[in-house]
Amino acid sequence: MRLQTSMLLPFVLFWTLSGFAQTNPTSSQPTPVPKEIPSFDLTAIDKTVDPCVDFYQYACGNWMKNNPIPADKPMWGRFYELRERNLYVLHDILEEAEKPGQRSAVQQKVGDYYAACMDVPAIDKRGTAPLKPMMDKIAAIKTKQDFMQEVGAMHRDGVDVLFSFDQMPDMHDSRQTIADIDQGGLTLPDRDYYLKDDAKSVETRQKLVEHVQKMFELAGDKPEVAAAEAKTVLQVETGLAKAAMDRTVRRDPKVLDHMMTEEQAAALAPSFELTRYFAESGAPKFTSLNVSNPDFFKQVDQQLDAVPLDEWKTYLRWRTLDSYATVLPQPFVDENFQFFGNYMSGQKEIEPRWKRCVHSTDGALGMALGELYVDKTFGPAGKERTLKMVNAIEAAMHEDINQLGWMSEATKQKALEKLNAIVNNIGYPDKWRDYSSVVVTRDDYAGNFTRANAFEVHRQLNKISKPTDKKDWGMTPPTVNAYYRPDMNDINFPAGILQPPFYSNQMDDAVNYGAIGMVIGHELTHGFDDQGSKFDANGNLNNWWTPQDEKAFEQRTSCLADEYSNFVAVKDSEGAVKLNGKLTLGENTADNGGIKLAYMALMNAIGNTPIKPIDGYTPEQRFFIAYGQIWCTNVSDQQARKLAIIDPHSPGRWRVNGVVQNSAAFEKAFGCKPGQPMVRENACRVW
Ligand SMILES: [Zn+2]
């Protein structure tokens, strides 16, 4: 695994970002870039609701009523509006870059990638030819050794099959990057889908089998053969799922901490032939590595022996088909969308092709596209003003730690040491990535896709056995998101999020602190959430807490886990699903601390100067409304159901109401009274 980074939002929200799909070439051409998203939107407010009774409904009620989910999305919200707007900006950049003639090397690379993606006739003409070399190699497999060799080849092309091989900073010395192997190889988004016996899970497996069968048929297999193959795929993947570790358990880095010598890892699972696998991986040499989930390898090792080779070959063919579905002709794209987009996410229509080609270019060459994006939209001024706010929030956290009543001086010193060591990355990386070795041609979309994937796999593995590159970003600059990395101890804000509705030059401090200020506070607090707090100032897994403080901290976080476990994520004809308070604990802790820090920073900024209400709202009220409104969301039942299983973030409604219920500042700002729903009797406060 790569150690989980803590983000503001789920990274893969739209299914298209991972399972990228093609579309109907005749459908909508983009209109000009939409106007800026309002940061503080009076028209979104539902004044028929008492803010002390249901603040989310108050801040977002009219927005929800007036902004149904677009047909080409599984969910919709304020920051999805910004993501959508960014798509239009990127589209303009790519249309420009795509025109042959006077182009920079970067424009040429991304422009040709985009052009090849948009060239439907060329993609249709090639048909399934891009798959043939891979399918031929799989067909030629005669022994288990051949099989493992092919798994290695597929990994080098970025196909998720059987297990994962990656790099990560050493959890005990984050200055060094080491190799890591982990569970992997599933088609559905979580092992639970394979293991649970409720009606919905059973149905999902049935739908998966139907989907796999259709895809095999499209690839040329006879229906009865394809039907048998689909059942085999489900069986093989169920075996992998049984060996996999639960998502919530995996949040604890200590559970994933198993350093071994290469020999020990190889002996753990002899059939994997790991020694040869590593030698052929293209990674620099290493003698020890982390095995995140040793049990997975032990169990799958037995399955490698027990399951006939032909069944493993069927599984490899499937993983190939699934990985390439989106770069193949229309029937594959449509079938892929029907399952992942429509059935799993509740999305009614596939996104227009141009949008998916923008996503695809960002996924393949995102740091090149990001370079053009930053030139056009961000610049040094954006970096400067964000840094000012980050400094203000960090100062608030400093103040906050010093005044904590429940923490001893000794632990406070360590916490401050960690806070002072946090590195702030804003907008875009210092150095742009060099993609010159990636061959991109205008007429070979599948080939471009494969070469870009292989480039990225190699770039990542090449970090092994080297000093950790702390300058490398985990998100591309146009991304509307932010993250904290516990093993790097850094906070990262891509340029994409540093604009309205998160930050606006036109807005008062109250609104900017409620929106981007809270985002900054959220990321900072991740360094001190239930898992982030296990890492020290240097990003090492190292307990800096006194036993007593640790106990007090755990009591505080368990208050949040209990609070959120009672919230309902989705309630539809198939029943109600509650939030998993333990899965979402890190994010809820970050929200709980983030709002407090942003509010403190705002109070510091205002000082003793009285500020008149604007639009009838005091600065304190504007702060909370701005916060509430960045989470205005409409979501399909299917998507809500899926996110309740896989997403460590709570849904928008609970990110707002779950937070303000614990905030004394909110209570005061709106004059709420004890006993009202937005005033929690025993408020949870962590930081
Ligand atoms: Zn987060």
XYZ file of C-alpha atoms and ligand atoms in Angstrom:
688
model
C 0.000 0.000 0.000
C 0.915 3.572 -0.233
C 0.137 4.969 3.196
C -3.295 6.487 3.112
C -3.284 10.212 2.635
C -6.080 12.062 4.360
C -8.048 14.115 1.931
C -10.762 16.693 2.060
C -12.983 14.764 -0.310
C -13.009 11.270 -1.712
C -10.373 11.253 -4.427
C -12.327 9.090 -6.834
C -15.805 10.430 -6.668
C -16.991 10.073 -10.172
C -16.554 6.565 -11.397
C -15.076 7.970 -14.601
C -11.945 9.081 -12.797
C -10.849 5.501 -12.328
C -12.901 3.567 -14.815
C -12.626 6.061 -17.572
C -15.150 5.721 -20.359
C -15.770 6.902 -23.901
C -19.002 8.333 -25.102
C -21.353 9.314 -27.801
C -19.309 11.560 -30.083
C -22.310 13.540 -31.278
C -23.385 14.699 -27.827
C -23.004 18.132 -26.373
C -20.244 20.483 -27.276
C -19.022 22.529 -24.334
C -20.431 25.991 -23.906
C -18.143 28.789 -22.646
C -16.626 28.394 -19.175
C -19.422 28.798 -16.582
C -19.300 31.816 -14.294
C -17.645 31.692 -10.876
C -19.395 29.668 -8.185
C -20.831 31.939 -5.467
C -18.965 31.693 -2.138
C -21.826 32.922 -0.046
C -25.141 32.314 -1.706
C -28.246 33.969 -0.295
C -30.427 32.169 -2.821
C -29.298 28.787 -1.434
C -30.670 29.509 2.046
C -33.992 28.012 3.146
C -35.333 30.607 5.570
C -38.378 28.510 6.436
C -36.064 26.334 8.547
C -34.650 27.282 11.954
C -30.827 27.105 11.766
C -30.801 25.687 15.309
C -33.061 22.816 14.228
C -31.389 21.723 10.971
C -28.521 23.952 9.915
C -27.682 21.996 6.760
C -31.245 22.415 5.547
C -31.065 26.113 6.423
C -27.774 26.758 4.581
C -28.481 24.499 1.584
C -32.226 23.837 1.401
C -32.974 26.021 -1.606
C -29.769 24.998 -3.298
C -30.760 21.331 -3.029
C -34.217 22.109 -4.374
C -32.906 24.118 -7.325
C -29.900 21.983 -8.259
C -30.925 18.450 -9.175
C -28.147 15.999 -10.018
C -27.174 16.446 -13.692
C -27.864 13.326 -15.756
C -24.145 12.725 -16.302
C -23.231 12.748 -12.586
C -23.879 10.390 -9.656
C -23.945 13.329 -7.256
C -23.806 17.091 -7.296
C -22.719 19.844 -4.946
C -20.947 23.142 -4.629
C -17.469 21.752 -5.153
C -18.687 19.508 -7.943
C -19.816 22.708 -9.632
C -16.237 23.902 -9.298
C -14.881 20.618 -10.638
C -17.237 20.967 -13.567
C -16.120 24.545 -14.164
C -12.505 23.383 -14.105
C -13.357 20.851 -16.794
C -14.379 23.696 -19.087
C -11.188 25.621 -18.355
C -9.121 22.504 -19.087
C -11.143 21.874 -22.196
C -10.206 25.305 -23.562
C -6.557 24.594 -22.767
C -6.691 21.228 -24.538
C -8.542 22.535 -27.590
C -5.778 25.102 -27.962
C -3.051 22.524 -27.357
C -4.613 20.104 -29.770
C -4.269 22.368 -32.835
C -1.204 21.421 -34.842
C 1.247 24.252 -35.480
C 3.157 26.422 -33.034
C 2.947 24.381 -29.838
C 5.211 24.000 -26.823
C 6.435 20.468 -26.059
C 3.978 20.294 -23.152
C 1.071 21.427 -25.329
C 1.996 18.879 -27.927
C 2.007 16.046 -25.409
C -1.343 16.787 -23.780
C -2.934 18.050 -26.999
C -2.132 14.863 -28.896
C -3.297 12.700 -26.001
C -6.597 14.545 -25.944
C -6.923 14.435 -29.745
C -6.369 10.668 -29.801
C -9.003 10.245 -27.100
C -11.490 12.300 -29.107
C -10.807 10.380 -32.335
C -13.680 7.897 -32.154
C -13.355 6.655 -35.760
C -9.712 5.675 -35.158
C -10.642 3.909 -31.915
C -13.518 2.046 -33.607
C -11.306 1.088 -36.520
C -8.778 -0.560 -34.236
C -11.523 -2.513 -32.507
C -10.110 -5.003 -30.015
C -6.686 -5.059 -31.688
C -5.055 -3.237 -28.713
C -5.997 -6.197 -26.505
C -4.624 -8.869 -28.800
C -0.955 -8.930 -27.711
C -2.020 -9.163 -24.052
C -4.675 -11.802 -24.661
C -2.217 -13.846 -26.759
C 0.318 -13.773 -23.951
C -2.286 -14.947 -21.446
C -3.413 -17.729 -23.783
C 0.198 -18.920 -24.073
C 0.582 -19.392 -20.284
C 1.421 -23.057 -19.597
C 2.682 -23.093 -16.007
C 2.148 -21.258 -12.722
C 5.568 -19.660 -13.328
C 4.344 -18.268 -16.665
C 1.271 -17.027 -14.852
C 3.237 -15.063 -12.258
C 5.440 -13.657 -14.995
C 2.366 -12.330 -16.771
C 1.038 -10.834 -13.528
C 4.318 -8.913 -13.357
C 3.965 -7.715 -16.953
C 0.416 -6.557 -16.266
C 1.526 -4.683 -13.148
C 4.152 -2.884 -15.214
C 1.338 -1.650 -17.468
C -0.665 -0.490 -14.468
C -3.272 -3.275 -14.390
C -4.567 -4.069 -10.887
C -4.357 -7.849 -10.731
C -3.836 -10.403 -7.916
C -1.902 -8.119 -5.534
C -0.187 -4.749 -5.524
C 3.468 -3.777 -5.616
C 4.307 -0.187 -4.776
C 6.633 2.178 -2.948
C 6.183 4.005 0.334
C 8.269 5.984 2.785
C 9.585 3.675 5.490
C 7.174 4.074 8.414
C 10.105 4.035 10.832
C 12.440 6.263 8.840
C 10.416 8.321 6.426
C 13.565 9.733 4.808
C 13.973 6.436 2.957
C 11.534 5.032 0.406
C 10.998 1.289 0.490
C 9.109 -1.377 -1.454
C 5.718 -2.631 -0.340
C 3.391 -5.437 -1.367
C -0.267 -5.535 -0.447
C -3.671 -7.041 -1.186
C -5.384 -6.129 -4.464
C -6.908 -7.452 -7.668
C -10.636 -6.907 -7.042
C -13.126 -5.483 -9.544
C -15.736 -4.287 -7.027
C -14.761 -1.345 -4.804
C -14.541 -3.271 -1.536
C -14.123 -6.830 -0.275
C -17.487 -6.547 1.551
C -19.352 -6.775 -1.754
C -18.001 -10.329 -2.160
C -18.526 -11.465 1.410
C -21.802 -10.034 2.688
C -25.063 -11.944 2.417
C -27.606 -9.128 2.489
C -29.929 -8.867 -0.513
C -28.128 -5.873 -2.019
C -24.704 -7.532 -1.906
C -26.106 -10.721 -3.449
C -27.698 -8.657 -6.215
C -24.459 -6.741 -6.835
C -22.540 -9.978 -7.317
C -25.185 -11.213 -9.746
C -24.929 -7.948 -11.687
C -21.153 -8.257 -11.718
C -21.380 -11.739 -13.212
C -23.771 -10.467 -15.906
C -21.433 -7.584 -16.655
C -18.351 -9.794 -16.911
C -20.240 -12.161 -19.209
C -21.264 -9.330 -21.531
C -17.732 -8.011 -21.689
C -16.345 -11.446 -22.590
C -19.009 -11.737 -25.275
C -18.020 -8.364 -26.681
C -14.445 -9.620 -26.755
C -15.599 -12.491 -28.972
C -16.413 -15.374 -26.622
C -19.553 -17.469 -27.167
C -22.378 -16.703 -24.664
C -22.209 -20.062 -22.869
C -18.415 -19.848 -22.610
C -18.612 -16.247 -21.416
C -21.215 -17.194 -18.793
C -18.928 -19.866 -17.337
C -15.951 -17.508 -17.427
C -17.913 -14.839 -15.541
C -18.700 -17.306 -12.761
C -15.030 -18.220 -12.571
C -14.067 -14.576 -12.226
C -16.445 -14.131 -9.303
C -15.077 -17.271 -7.632
C -11.456 -16.217 -8.018
C -12.136 -12.680 -6.796
C -14.160 -13.981 -3.849
C -11.059 -15.940 -2.844
C -8.985 -12.753 -2.974
C -11.662 -10.855 -1.033
C -11.687 -13.478 1.731
C -7.947 -13.004 2.150
C -8.218 -9.213 2.141
C -8.296 -7.071 5.262
C -11.255 -4.943 6.271
C -11.120 -1.282 5.220
C -11.751 0.085 8.706
C -9.090 -2.133 10.295
C -6.645 -0.958 7.629
C -6.908 2.628 8.811
C -4.468 1.765 11.597
C -0.929 2.008 10.179
C 0.369 -0.352 12.882
C -1.761 -3.139 11.428
C 0.060 -2.711 8.106
C 3.569 -2.502 9.534
C 5.484 -5.699 8.686
C 9.069 -5.183 7.575
C 10.656 -8.330 6.161
C 13.711 -9.335 4.246
C 13.106 -10.239 0.647
C 13.730 -13.896 1.551
C 11.155 -13.806 4.328
C 8.543 -12.298 2.020
C 9.305 -14.894 -0.646
C 9.052 -17.734 1.897
C 5.698 -16.429 3.105
C 4.111 -17.176 -0.247
C 6.362 -19.442 -2.355
C 3.976 -19.691 -5.319
C 4.236 -15.957 -5.903
C 7.907 -16.427 -6.810
C 8.518 -12.970 -5.428
C 12.284 -13.039 -5.899
C 11.908 -13.384 -9.627
C 8.947 -11.012 -9.653
C 10.992 -8.238 -8.015
C 13.944 -8.827 -10.315
C 11.720 -8.375 -13.359
C 9.708 -5.475 -11.948
C 12.050 -2.774 -13.145
C 12.372 -1.486 -9.563
C 15.802 -0.660 -8.124
C 17.307 -3.462 -6.013
C 16.243 -3.817 -2.395
C 16.861 -6.315 0.388
C 13.911 -5.621 2.694
C 10.352 -4.488 2.167
C 7.031 -3.960 3.921
C 4.342 -6.616 3.540
C 1.174 -4.714 4.464
C -1.024 -7.771 4.816
C 1.001 -10.990 5.258
C -2.165 -13.075 5.716
C -3.346 -12.125 2.261
C -0.219 -13.598 0.710
C -0.378 -16.753 2.823
C -3.993 -17.406 1.917
C -3.717 -16.549 -1.759
C -0.613 -18.736 -1.960
C -2.828 -21.713 -1.105
C -5.386 -20.592 -3.667
C -2.693 -20.416 -6.337
C -2.178 -24.125 -5.777
C -5.810 -25.091 -5.369
C -7.398 -23.177 -8.257
C -6.764 -24.648 -11.740
C -4.462 -22.643 -13.998
C -7.173 -22.152 -16.626
C -9.288 -20.331 -14.073
C -6.437 -18.024 -13.186
C -5.987 -17.324 -16.912
C -9.665 -16.399 -17.180
C -9.167 -14.011 -14.285
C -6.195 -12.366 -16.036
C -8.202 -11.951 -19.235
C -10.954 -10.307 -17.244
C -8.647 -7.887 -15.429
C -7.216 -6.918 -18.833
C -10.651 -6.332 -20.338
C -11.804 -4.348 -17.335
C -8.707 -2.152 -17.300
C -8.922 -1.322 -20.988
C -12.720 -1.077 -21.294
C -12.658 2.684 -21.541
C -10.134 2.935 -24.359
C -11.944 0.412 -26.570
C -14.838 0.952 -29.025
C -18.281 2.140 -27.973
C -19.965 -1.183 -27.011
C -17.284 -1.831 -24.352
C -17.597 1.728 -23.104
C -21.378 1.489 -22.865
C -21.334 -1.834 -21.027
C -18.668 -0.567 -18.654
C -20.780 2.522 -17.954
C -23.953 0.507 -17.409
C -22.329 -1.421 -14.622
C -20.005 1.040 -12.880
C -21.740 4.317 -13.737
C -25.397 3.406 -13.814
C -25.821 0.361 -11.596
C -23.105 1.032 -8.997
C -23.359 4.847 -8.883
C -26.850 5.757 -10.059
C -25.576 7.950 -12.877
C -28.224 8.233 -15.591
C -26.061 9.140 -18.564
C -22.453 8.829 -19.476
C -20.526 12.115 -19.487
C -20.035 13.701 -22.904
C -16.894 12.474 -24.543
C -14.969 15.730 -24.244
C -15.357 15.681 -20.462
C -14.074 12.139 -20.255
C -11.171 12.985 -22.491
C -10.263 15.872 -20.178
C -10.391 13.465 -17.186
C -8.301 10.957 -19.107
C -5.640 13.497 -20.030
C -5.488 14.688 -16.431
C -5.143 11.070 -15.291
C -2.384 10.259 -17.771
C -0.378 13.480 -18.041
C -1.808 15.533 -15.183
C 1.352 17.393 -14.245
C 1.798 18.572 -17.860
C -1.830 19.623 -18.137
C -1.467 21.182 -14.680
C 1.447 23.296 -15.868
C -0.763 24.881 -18.548
C -3.633 25.213 -16.066
C -1.510 27.031 -13.489
C -0.160 29.425 -16.150
C -3.671 30.330 -17.104
C -5.436 30.500 -13.754
C -3.224 30.695 -10.699
C 0.138 32.422 -10.658
C 2.301 33.663 -7.754
C -0.411 35.962 -6.305
C -2.652 32.964 -5.632
C 0.188 31.214 -3.819
C 0.921 34.273 -1.715
C -2.604 34.871 -0.447
C -3.135 31.179 0.363
C 0.099 31.039 2.320
C -1.093 33.991 4.396
C -4.219 32.107 5.400
C -2.286 28.905 6.094
C -0.007 30.843 8.431
C -3.010 32.326 10.223
C -4.594 28.898 10.755
C -1.300 27.402 11.923
C -0.983 30.243 14.428
C -4.497 29.419 15.648
C -3.538 25.788 16.118
C -0.476 26.834 18.083
C -2.713 28.872 20.368
C -5.235 26.028 20.554
C -2.703 23.398 21.607
C -1.309 25.674 24.301
C -4.709 26.159 25.883
C -5.882 22.506 25.877
C -6.952 21.603 29.396
C -6.726 17.842 28.992
C -3.168 17.572 27.670
C 0.064 17.549 29.671
C 2.919 19.970 28.961
C 5.130 17.117 27.762
C 2.682 16.019 25.062
C 1.925 19.627 24.147
C 5.603 20.198 23.417
C 5.635 17.222 21.058
C 2.422 18.343 19.386
C 3.855 21.815 18.818
C 7.047 20.304 17.465
C 4.977 18.363 14.972
C 2.893 21.413 14.049
C 6.019 23.505 13.466
C 7.480 20.821 11.209
C 4.469 20.644 8.859
C 5.423 21.547 5.298
C 2.945 23.675 3.341
C 2.601 22.844 -0.346
C 0.435 25.306 -2.191
C -0.898 25.378 -5.739
C 1.577 23.295 -7.695
C 4.951 21.557 -7.358
C 8.227 23.496 -7.494
C 9.431 21.409 -10.391
C 7.282 20.189 -13.272
C 7.336 16.533 -14.203
C 9.209 15.559 -17.344
C 6.994 13.431 -19.594
C 9.314 13.583 -22.598
C 9.892 9.821 -22.536
C 6.167 9.031 -22.906
C 5.396 8.400 -26.565
C 2.053 9.991 -27.460
C 0.615 9.778 -30.961
C -2.573 11.312 -32.356
C -3.999 8.054 -33.641
C -3.390 5.503 -30.909
C -5.444 6.177 -27.819
C -5.063 2.714 -26.273
C -1.312 2.806 -26.875
C -1.004 6.271 -25.305
C -3.038 5.085 -22.339
C -0.784 2.063 -21.806
C 2.448 4.018 -22.196
C 1.303 6.725 -19.764
C 0.309 4.062 -17.225
C 3.630 2.260 -17.624
C 5.487 5.561 -17.221
C 3.712 6.260 -13.939
C 4.255 2.743 -12.561
C 7.944 2.989 -13.382
C 8.209 6.503 -11.923
C 6.701 5.297 -8.654
C 8.749 2.089 -8.365
C 11.909 3.972 -9.217
C 11.625 5.738 -5.838
C 12.444 2.471 -4.025
C 15.788 2.392 -2.193
C 16.187 6.145 -2.590
C 15.795 9.119 -0.249
C 12.103 10.029 -0.055
C 11.090 12.670 -2.573
C 9.044 14.987 -0.391
C 8.475 17.378 -3.282
C 6.403 14.910 -5.268
C 2.693 15.731 -5.285
C -0.089 13.187 -4.959
C -2.673 15.314 -6.773
C -2.541 17.259 -10.018
C -2.863 21.078 -9.843
C -6.397 21.313 -11.349
C -7.780 18.921 -8.715
C -10.516 20.323 -6.453
C -9.322 18.633 -3.282
C -6.601 18.858 -0.622
C -4.648 16.357 1.468
C -2.351 15.640 4.406
C 0.316 12.910 4.260
C 1.207 11.506 7.676
C 4.514 10.021 6.482
C 5.576 13.332 4.923
C 3.937 15.550 7.534
C 2.832 17.960 4.824
C -0.396 19.666 3.820
C -1.185 20.133 0.146
C -3.617 22.460 -1.584
C -3.778 22.120 -5.379
C -4.529 25.292 -7.370
C -7.891 23.812 -8.381
C -9.434 24.326 -4.950
C -7.992 27.800 -4.323
C -10.832 29.688 -6.013
C -14.550 30.398 -5.436
C -16.517 29.024 -3.656
C -13.529 28.173 -1.446
C -11.630 31.424 -1.781
C -12.710 34.712 -3.311
C -10.997 38.099 -3.464
C -14.443 39.669 -3.507
C -15.490 38.194 -0.180
C -15.122 39.253 3.431
C -12.786 37.379 5.774
C -15.713 35.639 7.485
C -16.678 33.859 4.273
C -13.131 32.944 3.234
C -12.274 31.573 6.670
C -15.519 29.571 6.753
C -14.672 27.973 3.396
C -10.958 27.647 2.508
C -9.949 28.458 6.099
C -11.874 25.445 7.293
C -10.277 23.311 4.545
C -6.834 24.349 5.759
C -7.811 23.664 9.376
C -9.177 20.284 8.321
C -5.903 19.226 6.676
C -3.823 20.498 9.593
C -5.969 18.550 12.045
C -5.381 15.360 10.028
C -1.856 15.434 11.429
C -3.522 15.026 14.815
C -6.508 12.784 14.077
C -6.875 9.242 15.458
C -4.323 7.858 12.963
C -2.264 10.935 11.968
C -1.424 11.417 15.651
C 0.531 8.137 15.604
C 3.202 9.776 13.420
C 5.767 12.202 14.765
C 7.178 15.471 13.407
C 9.408 13.551 10.993
C 6.589 11.416 9.612
C 7.685 8.318 11.522
C 5.389 5.885 13.290
C 6.500 6.863 16.757
C 4.357 7.354 19.830
C 4.923 10.837 21.281
C 2.033 10.716 23.744
C 2.163 10.157 27.487
C -0.081 7.160 28.329
C -2.497 9.386 30.204
C -2.883 11.902 27.379
C -3.306 9.090 24.903
C -6.187 7.737 26.948
C -7.845 11.139 27.188
C -7.441 11.588 23.431
C -9.043 8.204 22.717
C -12.005 9.094 24.902
C -12.461 12.258 22.903
C -12.310 10.560 19.515
C -14.665 7.782 20.623
C -17.242 10.508 21.340
C -17.109 11.382 17.628
C -17.220 7.741 16.531
C -20.428 7.273 18.542
C -21.954 10.509 17.289
C -21.480 9.720 13.601
C -22.447 6.044 13.908
C -25.991 7.218 14.555
C -26.266 9.237 11.347
C -28.115 7.683 8.413
C -26.164 7.713 5.142
C -28.993 6.527 2.923
C -32.559 5.405 3.372
C -34.342 4.054 0.341
C -36.585 1.190 -0.716
C -33.731 -1.206 0.032
C -33.452 -0.094 3.633
C -31.374 2.296 5.679
C -27.592 2.327 5.960
C -25.942 4.119 8.858
C -22.532 5.739 8.722
C -19.534 3.732 9.895
C -18.304 5.987 12.714
C -14.950 4.204 12.902
C -14.278 4.367 9.150
C -15.082 8.099 9.101
C -13.406 8.951 12.410
C -10.288 10.572 10.929
C -12.303 12.831 8.652
C -14.820 13.725 11.332
C -11.982 14.588 13.703
C -10.447 16.795 11.004
C -13.793 18.574 10.499
C -14.264 18.974 14.254
C -10.820 20.568 14.657
C -10.848 22.382 11.314
C -13.902 24.479 12.073
C -12.515 25.442 15.467
C -9.147 26.529 14.071
C -10.691 28.492 11.210
C -13.025 30.255 13.623
C -10.148 31.160 15.958
C -8.176 32.528 13.014
C -11.157 34.611 11.940
C -11.530 36.039 15.433
C -7.827 36.900 15.402
C -8.233 38.614 12.019
C -11.234 40.635 13.171
C -9.659 41.612 16.498
C -11.547 44.287 18.385
C -12.894 46.133 15.353
C -16.678 45.754 15.244
C -17.888 44.551 11.858
C -21.336 45.451 10.603
C -23.606 42.672 9.383
C -23.600 42.051 5.629
C -26.802 40.862 3.953
C -28.297 40.771 7.453
C -25.722 38.322 8.823
C -22.996 38.899 11.407
C -19.444 37.781 10.514
C -19.884 34.792 12.807
C -23.064 33.759 11.008
C -21.483 34.315 7.598
C -18.587 32.105 8.634
C -20.863 29.170 9.448
C -23.126 29.666 6.433
C -20.095 29.749 4.104
C -18.917 26.533 5.742
C -22.321 24.890 5.411
C -22.667 25.882 1.798
C -19.467 24.273 0.539
C -21.096 20.966 1.508
C -24.462 21.475 -0.239
C -24.973 18.124 -1.964
C -27.514 16.050 -3.848
C -26.588 12.385 -4.225
C -28.171 9.350 -5.853
C -29.198 6.541 -3.484
C -26.830 4.145 -5.249
C -23.852 6.474 -4.841
C -24.724 7.176 -1.191
C -24.911 3.427 -0.542
C -21.524 2.836 -2.160
C -19.850 5.735 -0.354
C -21.183 4.533 3.015
C -19.092 1.385 2.452
C -15.912 2.809 0.934
C -15.661 6.501 1.754
C -13.907 7.653 4.938
C -15.752 11.000 4.587
C -19.238 11.608 5.942
C -21.934 12.864 3.550
C -22.415 16.654 3.238
C -25.410 16.796 5.567
C -23.408 15.266 8.433
C -20.238 17.160 7.679
C -22.336 20.224 8.480
C -24.804 19.173 11.187
C -22.366 16.736 12.826
C -19.865 19.588 13.178
C -22.038 22.495 14.294
C -23.733 20.327 16.952
C -20.394 20.313 18.775
C -19.554 23.995 18.313
C -20.118 26.505 21.110
C -19.290 29.288 18.625
C -22.117 28.149 16.377
C -24.544 28.000 19.288
C -23.659 31.593 20.160
C -23.677 32.879 16.570
C -27.268 31.769 15.971
C -28.537 32.102 19.528
C -29.389 28.395 19.784
C -30.636 27.008 23.068
C -29.736 23.794 24.879
C -32.153 21.060 23.894
C -32.368 22.203 20.256
C -31.186 19.619 17.688
C -28.076 21.620 16.667
C -26.848 21.793 20.276
C -25.425 18.463 21.405
C -25.775 17.815 25.102
C -22.319 16.341 25.561
C -20.452 18.075 22.796
C -17.522 16.171 21.282
C -14.320 18.225 21.179
C -11.057 16.606 20.225
C -8.627 19.430 19.494
Zn -9.802 14.861 5.192
